[in-house]
Coordinates of C-alpha atoms in Angstrom, one line a residue:
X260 CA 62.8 -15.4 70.9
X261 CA 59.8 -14.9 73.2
X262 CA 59.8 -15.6 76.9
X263 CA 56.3 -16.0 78.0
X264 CA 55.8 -15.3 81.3
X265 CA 52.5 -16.8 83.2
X266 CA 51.4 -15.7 86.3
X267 CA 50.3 -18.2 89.1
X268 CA 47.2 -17.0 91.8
X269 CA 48.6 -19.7 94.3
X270 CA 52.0 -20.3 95.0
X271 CA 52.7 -23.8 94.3
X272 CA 52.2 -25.9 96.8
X273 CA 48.6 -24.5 97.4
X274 CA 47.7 -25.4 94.2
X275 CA 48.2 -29.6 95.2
X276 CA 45.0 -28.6 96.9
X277 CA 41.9 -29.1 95.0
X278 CA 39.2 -26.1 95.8
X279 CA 36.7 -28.4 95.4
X280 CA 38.1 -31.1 98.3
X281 CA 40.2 -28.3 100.3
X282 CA 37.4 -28.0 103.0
X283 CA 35.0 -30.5 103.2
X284 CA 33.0 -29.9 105.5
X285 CA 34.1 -26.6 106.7
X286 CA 37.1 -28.2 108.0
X287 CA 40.4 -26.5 107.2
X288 CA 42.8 -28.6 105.2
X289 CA 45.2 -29.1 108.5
X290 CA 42.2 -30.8 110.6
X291 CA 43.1 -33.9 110.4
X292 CA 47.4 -32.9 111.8
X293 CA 45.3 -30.9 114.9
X294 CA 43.1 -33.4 115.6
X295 CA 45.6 -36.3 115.7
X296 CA 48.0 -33.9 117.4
X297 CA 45.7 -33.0 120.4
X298 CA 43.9 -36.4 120.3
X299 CA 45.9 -38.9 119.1
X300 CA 42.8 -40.3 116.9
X301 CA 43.0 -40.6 112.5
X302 CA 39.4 -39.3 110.7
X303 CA 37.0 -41.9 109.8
X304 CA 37.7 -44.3 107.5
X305 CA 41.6 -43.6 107.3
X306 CA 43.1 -46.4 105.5
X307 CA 46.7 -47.6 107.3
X308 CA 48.4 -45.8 104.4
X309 CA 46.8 -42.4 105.3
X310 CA 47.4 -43.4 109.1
X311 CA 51.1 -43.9 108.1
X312 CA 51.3 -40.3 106.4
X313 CA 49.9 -38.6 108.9
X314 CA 52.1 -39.7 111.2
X315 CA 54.8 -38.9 109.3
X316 CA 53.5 -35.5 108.9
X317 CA 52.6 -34.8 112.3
X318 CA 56.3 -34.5 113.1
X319 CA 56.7 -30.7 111.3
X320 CA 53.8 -29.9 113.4
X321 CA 52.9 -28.3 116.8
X322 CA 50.0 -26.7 118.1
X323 CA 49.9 -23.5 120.5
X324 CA 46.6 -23.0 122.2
X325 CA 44.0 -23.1 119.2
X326 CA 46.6 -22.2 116.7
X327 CA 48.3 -24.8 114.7
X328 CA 51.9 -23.9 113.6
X329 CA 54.5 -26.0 110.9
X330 CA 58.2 -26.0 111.7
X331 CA 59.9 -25.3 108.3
X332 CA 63.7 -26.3 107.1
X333 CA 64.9 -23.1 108.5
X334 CA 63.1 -23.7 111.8
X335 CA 61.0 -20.4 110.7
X336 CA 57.2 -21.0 112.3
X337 CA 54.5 -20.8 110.0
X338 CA 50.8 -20.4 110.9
X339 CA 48.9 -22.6 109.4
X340 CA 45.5 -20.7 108.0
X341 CA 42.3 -22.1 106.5
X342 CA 41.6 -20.8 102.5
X343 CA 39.8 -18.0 104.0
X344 CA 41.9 -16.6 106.4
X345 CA 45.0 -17.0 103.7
X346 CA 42.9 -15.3 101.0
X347 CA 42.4 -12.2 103.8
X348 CA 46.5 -12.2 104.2
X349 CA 47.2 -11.8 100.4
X350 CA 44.6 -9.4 100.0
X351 CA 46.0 -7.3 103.1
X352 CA 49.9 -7.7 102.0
X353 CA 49.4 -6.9 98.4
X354 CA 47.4 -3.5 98.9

């Protein structure tokens, strides 16, 4: 018996993210958490589902100055980083 083993560029939850809809418009893919965080306003054309969500979401969520920052389970603080900036980090930890 073979085990085939596959390995994965993206750990998984980055991969819910489609490249092609990631950054639209050169906007990172937490705009929308910041922007109702330090504004209180959704994106245009937010139906009240996404308004719902994002609410929702908002809660795990804090900003710091310019830097946006998710609470996890463990109360560990994660930056949050745009495709660029996270492709940088792997790059720089797995040398």
């Amino acid at each position: 018996m073979t085990i085939h083993v596959r390995h994965q560029a993206k750990m998984v939850h980055c991969q819910q993210l489609d490249q092609d809809k990631a950054e639209v418009d050169d906007k990172p893919w937490y705009h929308d958490i910041k922007k109702y965080l330090e504004e209180g306003v959704y994106s245009q054309g937010a139906t009240e589902n996404d308004k719902r969500t994002l609410r929702r979401l908002v809660a795990d969520f804090f900003p710091s100055g310019t830097i946006l920052y998710k609470r996890s389970t463990n109360l560990t603080l994660l930056r949050c980083v745009d495709d660029q900036e996270a492709r940088g980090i792997r790059e720089e930890v797995h040398e």
